Short mmCIF file of C-alpha atoms and ligand atoms in Angstrom, two decimals:
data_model
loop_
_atom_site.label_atom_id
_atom_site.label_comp_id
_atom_site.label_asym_id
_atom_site.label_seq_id
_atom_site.Cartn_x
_atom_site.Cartn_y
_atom_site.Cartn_z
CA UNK A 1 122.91 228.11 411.66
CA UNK A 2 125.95 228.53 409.93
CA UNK A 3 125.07 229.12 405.64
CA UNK A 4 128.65 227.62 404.47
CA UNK A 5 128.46 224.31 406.98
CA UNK A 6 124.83 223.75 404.92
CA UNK A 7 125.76 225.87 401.20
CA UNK A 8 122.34 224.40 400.08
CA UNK A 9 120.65 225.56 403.32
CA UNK A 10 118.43 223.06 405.07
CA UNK A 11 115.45 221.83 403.04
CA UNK A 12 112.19 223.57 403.46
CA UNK A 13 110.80 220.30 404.76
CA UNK A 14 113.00 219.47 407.16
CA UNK A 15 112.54 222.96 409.17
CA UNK A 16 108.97 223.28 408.19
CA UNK A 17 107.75 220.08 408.08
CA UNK A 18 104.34 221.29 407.97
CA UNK A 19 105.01 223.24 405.42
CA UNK A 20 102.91 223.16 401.98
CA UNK A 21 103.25 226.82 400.71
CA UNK A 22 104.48 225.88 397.27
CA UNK A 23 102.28 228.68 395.69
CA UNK A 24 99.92 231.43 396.64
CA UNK A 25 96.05 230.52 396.30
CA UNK A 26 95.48 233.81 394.06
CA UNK A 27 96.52 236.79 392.18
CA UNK A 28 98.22 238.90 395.35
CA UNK A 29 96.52 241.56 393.89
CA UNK A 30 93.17 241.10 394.07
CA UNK A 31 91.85 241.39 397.97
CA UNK A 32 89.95 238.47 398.75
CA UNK A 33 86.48 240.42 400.31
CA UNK A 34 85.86 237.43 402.82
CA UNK A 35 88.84 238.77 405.21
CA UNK A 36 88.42 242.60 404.56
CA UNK A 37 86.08 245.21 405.84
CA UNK A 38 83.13 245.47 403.95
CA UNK A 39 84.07 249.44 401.72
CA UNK A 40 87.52 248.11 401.65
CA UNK A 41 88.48 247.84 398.23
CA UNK A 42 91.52 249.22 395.83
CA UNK A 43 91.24 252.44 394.01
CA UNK A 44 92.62 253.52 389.91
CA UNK A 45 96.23 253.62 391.41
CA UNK A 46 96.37 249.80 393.35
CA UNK A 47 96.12 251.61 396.95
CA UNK A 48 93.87 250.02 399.41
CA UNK A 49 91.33 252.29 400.34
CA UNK A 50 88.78 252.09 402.73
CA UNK A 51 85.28 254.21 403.70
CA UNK A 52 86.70 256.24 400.16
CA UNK A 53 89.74 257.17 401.85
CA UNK A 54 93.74 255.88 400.63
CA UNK A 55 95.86 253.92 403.46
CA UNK A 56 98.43 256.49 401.92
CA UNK A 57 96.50 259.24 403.76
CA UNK A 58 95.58 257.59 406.46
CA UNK A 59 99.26 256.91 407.33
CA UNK A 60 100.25 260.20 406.55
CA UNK A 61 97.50 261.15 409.03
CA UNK A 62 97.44 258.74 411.79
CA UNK A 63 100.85 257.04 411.11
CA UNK A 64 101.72 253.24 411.87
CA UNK A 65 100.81 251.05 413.11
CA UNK A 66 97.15 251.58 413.52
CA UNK A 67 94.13 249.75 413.75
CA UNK A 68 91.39 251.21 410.93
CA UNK A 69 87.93 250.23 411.32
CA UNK A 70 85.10 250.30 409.12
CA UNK A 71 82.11 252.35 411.22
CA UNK A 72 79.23 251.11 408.22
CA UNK A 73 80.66 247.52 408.43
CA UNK A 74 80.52 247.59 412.16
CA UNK A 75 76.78 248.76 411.93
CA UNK A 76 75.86 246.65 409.52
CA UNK A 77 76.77 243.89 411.10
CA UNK A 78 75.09 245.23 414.48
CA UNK A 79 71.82 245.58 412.21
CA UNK A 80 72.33 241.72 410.61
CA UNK A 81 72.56 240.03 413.55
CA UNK A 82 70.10 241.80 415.50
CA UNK A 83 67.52 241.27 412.41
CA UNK A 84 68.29 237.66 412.52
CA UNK A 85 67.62 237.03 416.01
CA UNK A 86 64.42 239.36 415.76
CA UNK A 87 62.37 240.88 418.25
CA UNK A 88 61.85 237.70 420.55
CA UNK A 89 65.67 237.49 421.05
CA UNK A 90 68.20 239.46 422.37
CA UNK A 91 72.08 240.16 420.96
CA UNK A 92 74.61 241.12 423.34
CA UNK A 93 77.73 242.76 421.92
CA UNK A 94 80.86 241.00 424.13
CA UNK A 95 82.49 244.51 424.95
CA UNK A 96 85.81 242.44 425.13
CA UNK A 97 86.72 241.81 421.82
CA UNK A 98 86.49 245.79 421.43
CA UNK A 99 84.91 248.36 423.52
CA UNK A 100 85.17 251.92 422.91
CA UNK A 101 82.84 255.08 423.81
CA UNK A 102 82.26 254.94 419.89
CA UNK A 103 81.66 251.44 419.96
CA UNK A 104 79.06 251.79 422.61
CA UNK A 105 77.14 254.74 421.14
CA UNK A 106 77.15 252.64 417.87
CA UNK A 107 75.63 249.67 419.77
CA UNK A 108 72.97 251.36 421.20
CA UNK A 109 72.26 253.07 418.04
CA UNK A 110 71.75 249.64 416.51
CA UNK A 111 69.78 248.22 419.30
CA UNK A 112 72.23 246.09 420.64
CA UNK A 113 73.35 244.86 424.42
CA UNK A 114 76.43 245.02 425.77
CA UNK A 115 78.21 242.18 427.95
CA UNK A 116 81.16 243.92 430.08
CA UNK A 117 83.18 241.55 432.07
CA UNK A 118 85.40 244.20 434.37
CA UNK A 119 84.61 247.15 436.20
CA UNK A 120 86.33 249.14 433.63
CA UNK A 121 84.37 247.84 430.79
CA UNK A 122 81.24 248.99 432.91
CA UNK A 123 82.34 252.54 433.45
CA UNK A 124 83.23 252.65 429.60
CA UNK A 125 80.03 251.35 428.89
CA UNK A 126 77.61 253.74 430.97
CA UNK A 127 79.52 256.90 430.37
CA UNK A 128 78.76 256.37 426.98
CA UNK A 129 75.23 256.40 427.86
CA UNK A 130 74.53 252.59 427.10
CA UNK A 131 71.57 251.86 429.44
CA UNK A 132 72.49 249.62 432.71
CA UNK A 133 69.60 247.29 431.48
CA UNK A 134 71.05 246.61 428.41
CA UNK A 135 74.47 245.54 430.06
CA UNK A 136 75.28 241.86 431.47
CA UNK A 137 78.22 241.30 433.73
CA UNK A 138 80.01 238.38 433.28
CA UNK A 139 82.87 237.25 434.63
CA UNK A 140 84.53 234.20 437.13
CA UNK A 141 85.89 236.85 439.56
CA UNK A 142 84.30 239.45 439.84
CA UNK A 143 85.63 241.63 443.04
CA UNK A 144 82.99 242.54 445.91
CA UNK A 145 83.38 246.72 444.75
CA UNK A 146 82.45 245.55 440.62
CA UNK A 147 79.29 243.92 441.99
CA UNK A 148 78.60 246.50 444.27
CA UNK A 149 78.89 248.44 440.89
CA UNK A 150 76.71 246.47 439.15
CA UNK A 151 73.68 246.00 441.51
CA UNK A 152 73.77 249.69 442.10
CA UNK A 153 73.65 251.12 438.73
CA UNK A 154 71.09 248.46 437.65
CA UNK A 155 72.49 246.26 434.93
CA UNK A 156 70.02 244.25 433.71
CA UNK A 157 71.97 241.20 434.68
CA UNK A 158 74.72 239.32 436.33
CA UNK A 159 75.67 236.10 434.87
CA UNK A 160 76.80 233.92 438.48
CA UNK A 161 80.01 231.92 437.71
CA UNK A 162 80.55 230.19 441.12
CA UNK A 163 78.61 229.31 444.58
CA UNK A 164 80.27 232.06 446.22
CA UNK A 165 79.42 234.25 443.75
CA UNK A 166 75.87 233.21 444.03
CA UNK A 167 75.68 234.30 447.99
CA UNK A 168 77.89 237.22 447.76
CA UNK A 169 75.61 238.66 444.73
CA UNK A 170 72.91 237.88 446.80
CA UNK A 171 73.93 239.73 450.08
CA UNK A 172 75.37 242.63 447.91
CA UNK A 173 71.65 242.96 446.36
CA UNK A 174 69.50 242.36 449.60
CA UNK A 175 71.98 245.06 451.07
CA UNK A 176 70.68 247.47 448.42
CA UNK A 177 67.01 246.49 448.73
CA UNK A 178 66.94 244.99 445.29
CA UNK A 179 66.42 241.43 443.58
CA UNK A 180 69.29 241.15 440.80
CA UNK A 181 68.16 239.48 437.96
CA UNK A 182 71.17 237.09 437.43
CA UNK A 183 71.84 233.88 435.11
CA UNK A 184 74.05 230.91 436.08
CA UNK A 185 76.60 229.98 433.78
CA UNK A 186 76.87 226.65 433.45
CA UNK A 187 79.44 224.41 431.74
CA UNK A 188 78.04 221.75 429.54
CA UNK A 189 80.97 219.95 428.91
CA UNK A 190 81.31 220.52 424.89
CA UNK A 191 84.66 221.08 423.53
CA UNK A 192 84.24 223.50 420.58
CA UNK A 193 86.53 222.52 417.60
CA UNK A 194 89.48 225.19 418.08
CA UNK A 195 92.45 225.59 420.01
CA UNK A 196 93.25 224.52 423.61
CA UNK A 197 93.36 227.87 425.72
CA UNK A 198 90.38 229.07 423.74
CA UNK A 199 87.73 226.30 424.47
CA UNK A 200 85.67 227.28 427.36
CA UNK A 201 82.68 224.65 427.98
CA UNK A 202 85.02 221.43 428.71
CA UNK A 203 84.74 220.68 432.34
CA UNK A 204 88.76 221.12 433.23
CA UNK A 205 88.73 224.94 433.35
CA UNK A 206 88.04 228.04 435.48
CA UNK A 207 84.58 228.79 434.10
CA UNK A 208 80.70 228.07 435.06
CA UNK A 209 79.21 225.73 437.25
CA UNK A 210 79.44 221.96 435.91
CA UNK A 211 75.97 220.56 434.62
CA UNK A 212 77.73 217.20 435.94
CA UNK A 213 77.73 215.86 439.03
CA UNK A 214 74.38 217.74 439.47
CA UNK A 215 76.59 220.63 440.35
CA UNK A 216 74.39 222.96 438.16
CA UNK A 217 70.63 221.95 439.57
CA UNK A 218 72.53 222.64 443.39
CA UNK A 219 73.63 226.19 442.23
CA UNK A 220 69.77 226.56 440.58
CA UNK A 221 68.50 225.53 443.86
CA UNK A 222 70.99 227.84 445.66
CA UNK A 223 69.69 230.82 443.53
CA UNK A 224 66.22 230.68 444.29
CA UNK A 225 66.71 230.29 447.43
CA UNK A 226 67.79 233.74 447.95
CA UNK A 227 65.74 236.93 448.16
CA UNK A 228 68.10 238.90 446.36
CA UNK A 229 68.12 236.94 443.62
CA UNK A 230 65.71 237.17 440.23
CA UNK A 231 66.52 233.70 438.62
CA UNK A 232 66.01 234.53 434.83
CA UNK A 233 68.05 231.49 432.87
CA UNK A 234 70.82 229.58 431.91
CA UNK A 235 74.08 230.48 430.37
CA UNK A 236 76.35 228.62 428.24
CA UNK A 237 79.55 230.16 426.46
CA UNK A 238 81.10 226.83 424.71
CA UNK A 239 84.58 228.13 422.95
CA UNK A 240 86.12 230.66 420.20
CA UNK A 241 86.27 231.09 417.10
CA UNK A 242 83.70 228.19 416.22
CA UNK A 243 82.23 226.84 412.59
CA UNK A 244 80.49 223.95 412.94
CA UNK A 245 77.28 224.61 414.67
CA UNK A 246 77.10 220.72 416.10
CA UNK A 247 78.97 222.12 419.36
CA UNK A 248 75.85 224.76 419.77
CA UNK A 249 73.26 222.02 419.72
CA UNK A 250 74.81 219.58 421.96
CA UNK A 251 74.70 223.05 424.33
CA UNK A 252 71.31 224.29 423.74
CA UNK A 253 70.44 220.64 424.23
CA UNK A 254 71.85 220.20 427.43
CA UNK A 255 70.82 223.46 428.60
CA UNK A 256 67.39 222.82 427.70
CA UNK A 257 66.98 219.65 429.75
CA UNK A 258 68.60 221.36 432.69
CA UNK A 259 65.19 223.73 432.12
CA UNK A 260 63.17 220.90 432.34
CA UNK A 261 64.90 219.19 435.58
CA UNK A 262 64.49 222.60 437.10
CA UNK A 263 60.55 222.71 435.68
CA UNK A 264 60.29 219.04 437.26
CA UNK A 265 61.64 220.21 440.41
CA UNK A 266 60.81 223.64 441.42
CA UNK A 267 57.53 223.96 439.29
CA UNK A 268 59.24 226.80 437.20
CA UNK A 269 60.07 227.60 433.66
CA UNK A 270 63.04 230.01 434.04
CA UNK A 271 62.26 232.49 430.75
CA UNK A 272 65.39 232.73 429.17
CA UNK A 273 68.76 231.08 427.82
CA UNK A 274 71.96 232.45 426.56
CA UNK A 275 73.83 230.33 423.94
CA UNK A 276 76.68 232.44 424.17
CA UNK A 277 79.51 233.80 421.78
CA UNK A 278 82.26 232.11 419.68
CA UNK A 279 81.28 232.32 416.13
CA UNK A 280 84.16 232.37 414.26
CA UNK A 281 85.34 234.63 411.09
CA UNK A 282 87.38 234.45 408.19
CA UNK A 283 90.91 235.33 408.74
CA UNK A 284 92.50 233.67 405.84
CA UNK A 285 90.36 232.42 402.61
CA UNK A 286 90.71 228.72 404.28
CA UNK A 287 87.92 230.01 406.77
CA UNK A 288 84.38 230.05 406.27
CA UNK A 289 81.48 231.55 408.33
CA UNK A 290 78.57 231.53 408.31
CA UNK A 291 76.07 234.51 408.27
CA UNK A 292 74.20 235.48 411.29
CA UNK A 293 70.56 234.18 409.54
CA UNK A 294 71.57 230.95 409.40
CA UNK A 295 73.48 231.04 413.12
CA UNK A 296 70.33 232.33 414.39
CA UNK A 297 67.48 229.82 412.14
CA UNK A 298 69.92 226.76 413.54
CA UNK A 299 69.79 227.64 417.51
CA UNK A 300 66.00 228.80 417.35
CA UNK A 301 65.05 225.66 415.85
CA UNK A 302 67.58 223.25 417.86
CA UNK A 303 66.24 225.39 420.92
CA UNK A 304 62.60 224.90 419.51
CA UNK A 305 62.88 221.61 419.36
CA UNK A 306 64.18 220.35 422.09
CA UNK A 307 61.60 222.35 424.17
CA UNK A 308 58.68 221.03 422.66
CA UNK A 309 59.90 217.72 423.17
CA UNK A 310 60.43 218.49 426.77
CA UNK A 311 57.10 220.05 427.21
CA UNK A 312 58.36 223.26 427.79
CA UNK A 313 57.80 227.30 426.91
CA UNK A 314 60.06 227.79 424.45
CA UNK A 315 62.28 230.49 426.26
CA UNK A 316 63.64 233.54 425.31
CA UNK A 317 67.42 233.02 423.67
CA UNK A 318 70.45 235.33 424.09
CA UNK A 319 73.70 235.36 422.39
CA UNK A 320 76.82 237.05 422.84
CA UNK A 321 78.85 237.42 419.39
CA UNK A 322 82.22 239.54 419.95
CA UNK A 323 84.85 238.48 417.32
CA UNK A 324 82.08 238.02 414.63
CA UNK A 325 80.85 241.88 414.88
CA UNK A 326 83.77 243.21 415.25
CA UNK A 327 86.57 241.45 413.95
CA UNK A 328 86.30 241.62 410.49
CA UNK A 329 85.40 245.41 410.57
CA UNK A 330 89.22 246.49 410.98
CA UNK A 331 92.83 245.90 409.71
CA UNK A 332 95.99 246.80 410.96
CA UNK A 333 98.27 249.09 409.13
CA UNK A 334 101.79 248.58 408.96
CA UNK A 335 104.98 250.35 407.64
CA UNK A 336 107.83 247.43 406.20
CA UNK A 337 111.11 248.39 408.43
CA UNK A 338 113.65 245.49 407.57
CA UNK A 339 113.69 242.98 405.26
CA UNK A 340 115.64 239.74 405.97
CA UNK A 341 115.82 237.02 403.32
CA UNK A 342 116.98 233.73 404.63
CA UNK A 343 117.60 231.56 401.75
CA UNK A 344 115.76 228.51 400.79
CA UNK A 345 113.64 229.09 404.37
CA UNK A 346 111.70 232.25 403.85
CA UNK A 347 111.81 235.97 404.23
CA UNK A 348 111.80 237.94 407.79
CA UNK A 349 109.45 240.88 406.52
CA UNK A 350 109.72 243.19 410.03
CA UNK A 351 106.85 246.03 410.63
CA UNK A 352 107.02 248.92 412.95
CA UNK A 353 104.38 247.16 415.16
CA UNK A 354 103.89 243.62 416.23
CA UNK A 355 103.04 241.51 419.60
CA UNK A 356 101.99 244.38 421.44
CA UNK A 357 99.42 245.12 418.83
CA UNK A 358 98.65 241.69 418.08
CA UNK A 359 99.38 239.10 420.30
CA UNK A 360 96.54 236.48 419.27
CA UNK A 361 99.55 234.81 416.66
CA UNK A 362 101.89 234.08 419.28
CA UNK A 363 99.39 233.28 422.33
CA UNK A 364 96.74 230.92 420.25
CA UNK A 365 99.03 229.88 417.05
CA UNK A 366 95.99 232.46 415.22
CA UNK A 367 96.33 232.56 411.23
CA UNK A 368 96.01 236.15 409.62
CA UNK A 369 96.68 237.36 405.67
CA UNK A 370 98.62 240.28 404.95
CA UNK A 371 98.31 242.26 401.76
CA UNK A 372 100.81 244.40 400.04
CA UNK A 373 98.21 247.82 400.56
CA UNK A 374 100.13 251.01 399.18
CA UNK A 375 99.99 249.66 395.59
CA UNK A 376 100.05 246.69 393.43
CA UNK A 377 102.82 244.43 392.05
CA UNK A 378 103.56 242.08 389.38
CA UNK A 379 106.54 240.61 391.01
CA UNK A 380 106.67 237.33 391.91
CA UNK A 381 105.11 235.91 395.53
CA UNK A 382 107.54 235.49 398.25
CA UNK A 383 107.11 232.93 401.06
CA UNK A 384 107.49 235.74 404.65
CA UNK A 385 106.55 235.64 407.71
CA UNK A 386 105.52 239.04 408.87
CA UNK A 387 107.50 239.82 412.43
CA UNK A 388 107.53 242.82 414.74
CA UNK A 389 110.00 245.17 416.24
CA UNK A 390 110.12 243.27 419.72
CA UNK A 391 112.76 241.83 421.49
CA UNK A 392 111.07 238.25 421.37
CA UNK A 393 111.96 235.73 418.50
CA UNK A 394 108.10 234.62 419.04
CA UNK A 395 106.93 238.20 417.95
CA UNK A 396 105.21 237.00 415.13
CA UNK A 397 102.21 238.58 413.78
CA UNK A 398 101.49 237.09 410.32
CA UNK A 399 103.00 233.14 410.05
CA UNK A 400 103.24 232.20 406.75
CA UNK A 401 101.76 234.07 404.12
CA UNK A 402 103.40 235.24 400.47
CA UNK A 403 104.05 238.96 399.62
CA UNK A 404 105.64 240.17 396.23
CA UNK A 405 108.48 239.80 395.97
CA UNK A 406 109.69 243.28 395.42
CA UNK A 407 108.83 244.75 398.49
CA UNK A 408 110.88 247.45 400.32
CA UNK A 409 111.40 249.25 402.70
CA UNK A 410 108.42 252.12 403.02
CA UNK A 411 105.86 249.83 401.94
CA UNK A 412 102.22 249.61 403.71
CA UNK A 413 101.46 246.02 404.36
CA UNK A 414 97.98 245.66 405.94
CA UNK A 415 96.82 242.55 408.31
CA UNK A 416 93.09 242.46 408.11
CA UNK A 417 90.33 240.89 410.57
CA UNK A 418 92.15 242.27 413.74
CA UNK A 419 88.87 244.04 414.87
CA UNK A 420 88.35 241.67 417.59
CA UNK A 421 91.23 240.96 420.54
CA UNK A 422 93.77 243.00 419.22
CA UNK A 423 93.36 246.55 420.40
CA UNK A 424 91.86 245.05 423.44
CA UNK A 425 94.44 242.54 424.22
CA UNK A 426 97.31 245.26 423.20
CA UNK A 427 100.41 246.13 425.95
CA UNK A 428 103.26 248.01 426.33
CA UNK A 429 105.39 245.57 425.72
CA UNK A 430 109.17 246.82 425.09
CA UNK A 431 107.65 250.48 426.09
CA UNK A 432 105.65 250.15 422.81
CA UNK A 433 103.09 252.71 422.62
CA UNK A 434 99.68 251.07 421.54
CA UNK A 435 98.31 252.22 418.58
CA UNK A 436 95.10 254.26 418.01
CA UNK A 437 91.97 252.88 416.78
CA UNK A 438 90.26 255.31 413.45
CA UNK A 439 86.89 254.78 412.60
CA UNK A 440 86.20 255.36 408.64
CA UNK A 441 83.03 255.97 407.16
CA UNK A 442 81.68 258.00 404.10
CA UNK A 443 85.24 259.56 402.95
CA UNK A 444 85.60 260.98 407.16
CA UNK A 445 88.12 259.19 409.63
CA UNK A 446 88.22 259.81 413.28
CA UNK A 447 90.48 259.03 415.95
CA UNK A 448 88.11 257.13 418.37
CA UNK A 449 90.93 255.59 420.49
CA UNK A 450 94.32 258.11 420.47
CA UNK A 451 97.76 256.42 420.22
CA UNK A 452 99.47 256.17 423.50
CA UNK A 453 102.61 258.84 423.74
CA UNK A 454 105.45 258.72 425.39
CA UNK A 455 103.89 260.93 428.44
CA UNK A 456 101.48 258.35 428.80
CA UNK A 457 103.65 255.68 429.50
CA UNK A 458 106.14 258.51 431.73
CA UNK A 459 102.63 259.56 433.65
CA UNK A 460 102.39 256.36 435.12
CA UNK A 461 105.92 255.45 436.08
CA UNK A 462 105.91 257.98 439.17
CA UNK A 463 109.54 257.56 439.81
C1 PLP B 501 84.40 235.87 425.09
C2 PLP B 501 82.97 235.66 425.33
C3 PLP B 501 82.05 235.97 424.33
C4 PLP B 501 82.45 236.44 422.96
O1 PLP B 501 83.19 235.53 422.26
P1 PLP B 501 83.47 235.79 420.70
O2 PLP B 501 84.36 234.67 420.32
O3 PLP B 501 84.16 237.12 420.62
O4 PLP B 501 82.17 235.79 420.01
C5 PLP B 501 80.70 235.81 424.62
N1 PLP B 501 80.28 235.38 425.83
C6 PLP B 501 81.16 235.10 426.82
C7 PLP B 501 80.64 234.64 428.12
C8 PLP B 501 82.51 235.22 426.61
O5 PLP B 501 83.37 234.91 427.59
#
């Protein structure tokens, strides 16, 4: 748009009609500890520092950008939700928000399980020494050689997704003299309250077996049908990124009467149920979860309930939290390359990384916060939108959000909460080397993914 044909430049309003950033919420300063990592804090001089150690030395270290994750918060949170669920419950870790060797040793450590959903999640996960027991497989197309995989190192269950899963599971475990202990996902047709391409449990999608229709009860009746199969439960996985806890006990409901049609019909109580992931985090101060002892009173007693109104054992529950382990534990460290005011809009702040390191902004419209990290500032807050280096006007990794408004050049801006989906989700996008992944913890950071170099990306491209 040409400045002189519009000397006033366009009103906020009219190109941002959604707009309603008039002023920051708080001092830019002060780090709001709801979207940070839990030791993350600012020292004497204004730098951000985190597990005792300055994001001035960790760039000079690592360099940008790179993803810097907080190895006590990460436990901690292991320890809370597995202490909320309690001994007569079991917490699965979803290995795709973040899975690492590191990750893995650290989940095990804490007594957690692991759900991998890809043969190369598996490998990760046993040659770290994570137990095949503790691992689920999950997944609504899985190839013939990841089962074969599965059933022969002994993971302590598949999770079925389809009916031709269900017979080639079978045939695959009968062929190596075993009975798979497997769980039907089933889809229970709640829409959790989030965005589109993240909601998983509405019937219109690629995922689970329809409770509708009766198309569930056939697949139950399918399953125990079949010698190679150990029947153990039901599965539900209902959406992303999820508050309200309503969506959860219109599942556990629905799963639970499923139990009792099967109970009715087959004469069996299947033992267990798996509510699933999806409990969402804070990534701006807007959001607010909630803490794994009330996630976990609110399905045991919804699941409680309903059984002992349908006459049932109460079974055994499961769930599957990625994002809300994870996520919060890290941030994303980035060094300010351009800065590009356009006037009475907003101001183009451009870092060194950007879609390739995060591409949850431009795939699910995600909110993040961004934080002026290598000191403080007094100047005034500045409406930007935090972009990357890519060759895509959609490269965007922080919206709206306000910075000071003397940032330069040089600066370390820092996007927190992008434990979860980032790293994992990451490409090489414009030959962009992805960035590496340092654990903190107690004044000591380690490189537990490396940054991709250029003889990575040269190894592959065989010529
Ligand atoms: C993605 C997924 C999860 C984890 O979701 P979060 O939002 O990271 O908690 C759990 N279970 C299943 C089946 C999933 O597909």
């Amino acid at each position: 748009m040409s400045r002189s044909a519009h000397p006033a430049g366009p009103r906020h309003a009219d190109v941002f009609p959604e707009a309603h950033y008039s002023a920051p919420a708080a001092d830019l300063n002060v780090l709001d500890e709801k979207v940070w990592a839990r030791t993350v804090t600012r020292d004497a001089d204004g730098a951000l520092t985190v597990g005792g150690i300055t994001v001035a030395r960790l760039a000079e270290e690592f360099g940008t950008p790179a993803y810097f994750l907080d190895e006590s918060d990460f436990r901690a949170r292991c320890r809370a939700w597995a202490d909320a669920f309690g001994p007569d419950a079991d917490v699965f870790y979803a290995g795709k928000a973040f899975l690492s060797r590191a990750v893995v040793r650290w989940l095990k450590e804490e007594g957690l399980n692991l759900d991998v959903c890809s043969g190369g999640e598996l490998t990760t996960a046993l040659d770290a020494g994570m137990p095949a027991e503790r691992i689920a497989f999950h997944g609504n197309n899985k190839t013939v050689a990841e089962i074969e995989r599965a059933v022969e190192t002994g993971v302590g269950r598949i999770v079925l997704d389809s009916f031709q899963e269900i017979v080639r599971v079978a045939h695959i475990a009968q062929r190596h003299g075993v009975r798979q202990r497997v769980q039907i996902r089933v889809t229970v047709g709640v829409e959790a309250h989030t965005h589109e391409f993240i909601a998983t449990a509405h019937e219109d999608q690629k995922f689970g077996i329809a409770l509708a229709d009766g198309q569930a009860a056939e697949a139950v009746r399918r399953a125990l049908a079949l010698d190679g199969l150990e029947l153990i439960g039901v599965h539900s996985h209902i959406g992303s990124q999820i508050f309200d806890m309503a969506g959860f006990e219109v599942s556990a409901r629905r799963v639970v009467q499923l139990l009792a049609e099967i109970r009715d019909e087959h004469g069996i109580e299947l033992p267990e149920i798996d509510l699933g992931g999806g409990l969402g985090i804070a990534y701006t101060s807007e959001d607010d979860p909630r803490e794994p002892h009330e996630i976990a009173k609110a399905l045991s007693d919804i699941v409680t309930r309903e059984c002992e109104s349908a006459n049932l054992r109460t079974p055994r529950i499961s769930v599957e939290p990625g994002r809300a382990i994870v996520g919060p534990t890290a941030f994303t460290l980035y060094e300010v390359g351009t800065i590009k005011p356009l006037e009475g809009l907003r101001t183009y702040v451009s870092v060194d990384g950007g879609m390739s390191d995060n591409i949850r902004t431009a795939l699910y419209d995600a909110e993040y916060s961004v934080a002026l990290v290598s000191r403080t500032s007094d100047a005034e807050p500045m409406l930007v939108r935090v972009v990357g280096k890519h060759c895509e006007s959609g490269d965007i990794v922080v919206k709206d959000a306000f910075l000071p408004a003397d940032l330069a050049p040089g600066d370390l801006i820092a996007v927190p909460a992008t434990g979860a989906y980032c790293r994992s989700m990451a490409s090489n996008y414009n030959h962009a080397l992805r960035p590496p992944v340092v654990a903190v913890r107690d004044g000591e950071a380690r490189v537990i993914v490396r940054r991709e170099t250029e003889e990575d990306l040269l190894r592959l491209d065989v010529g």
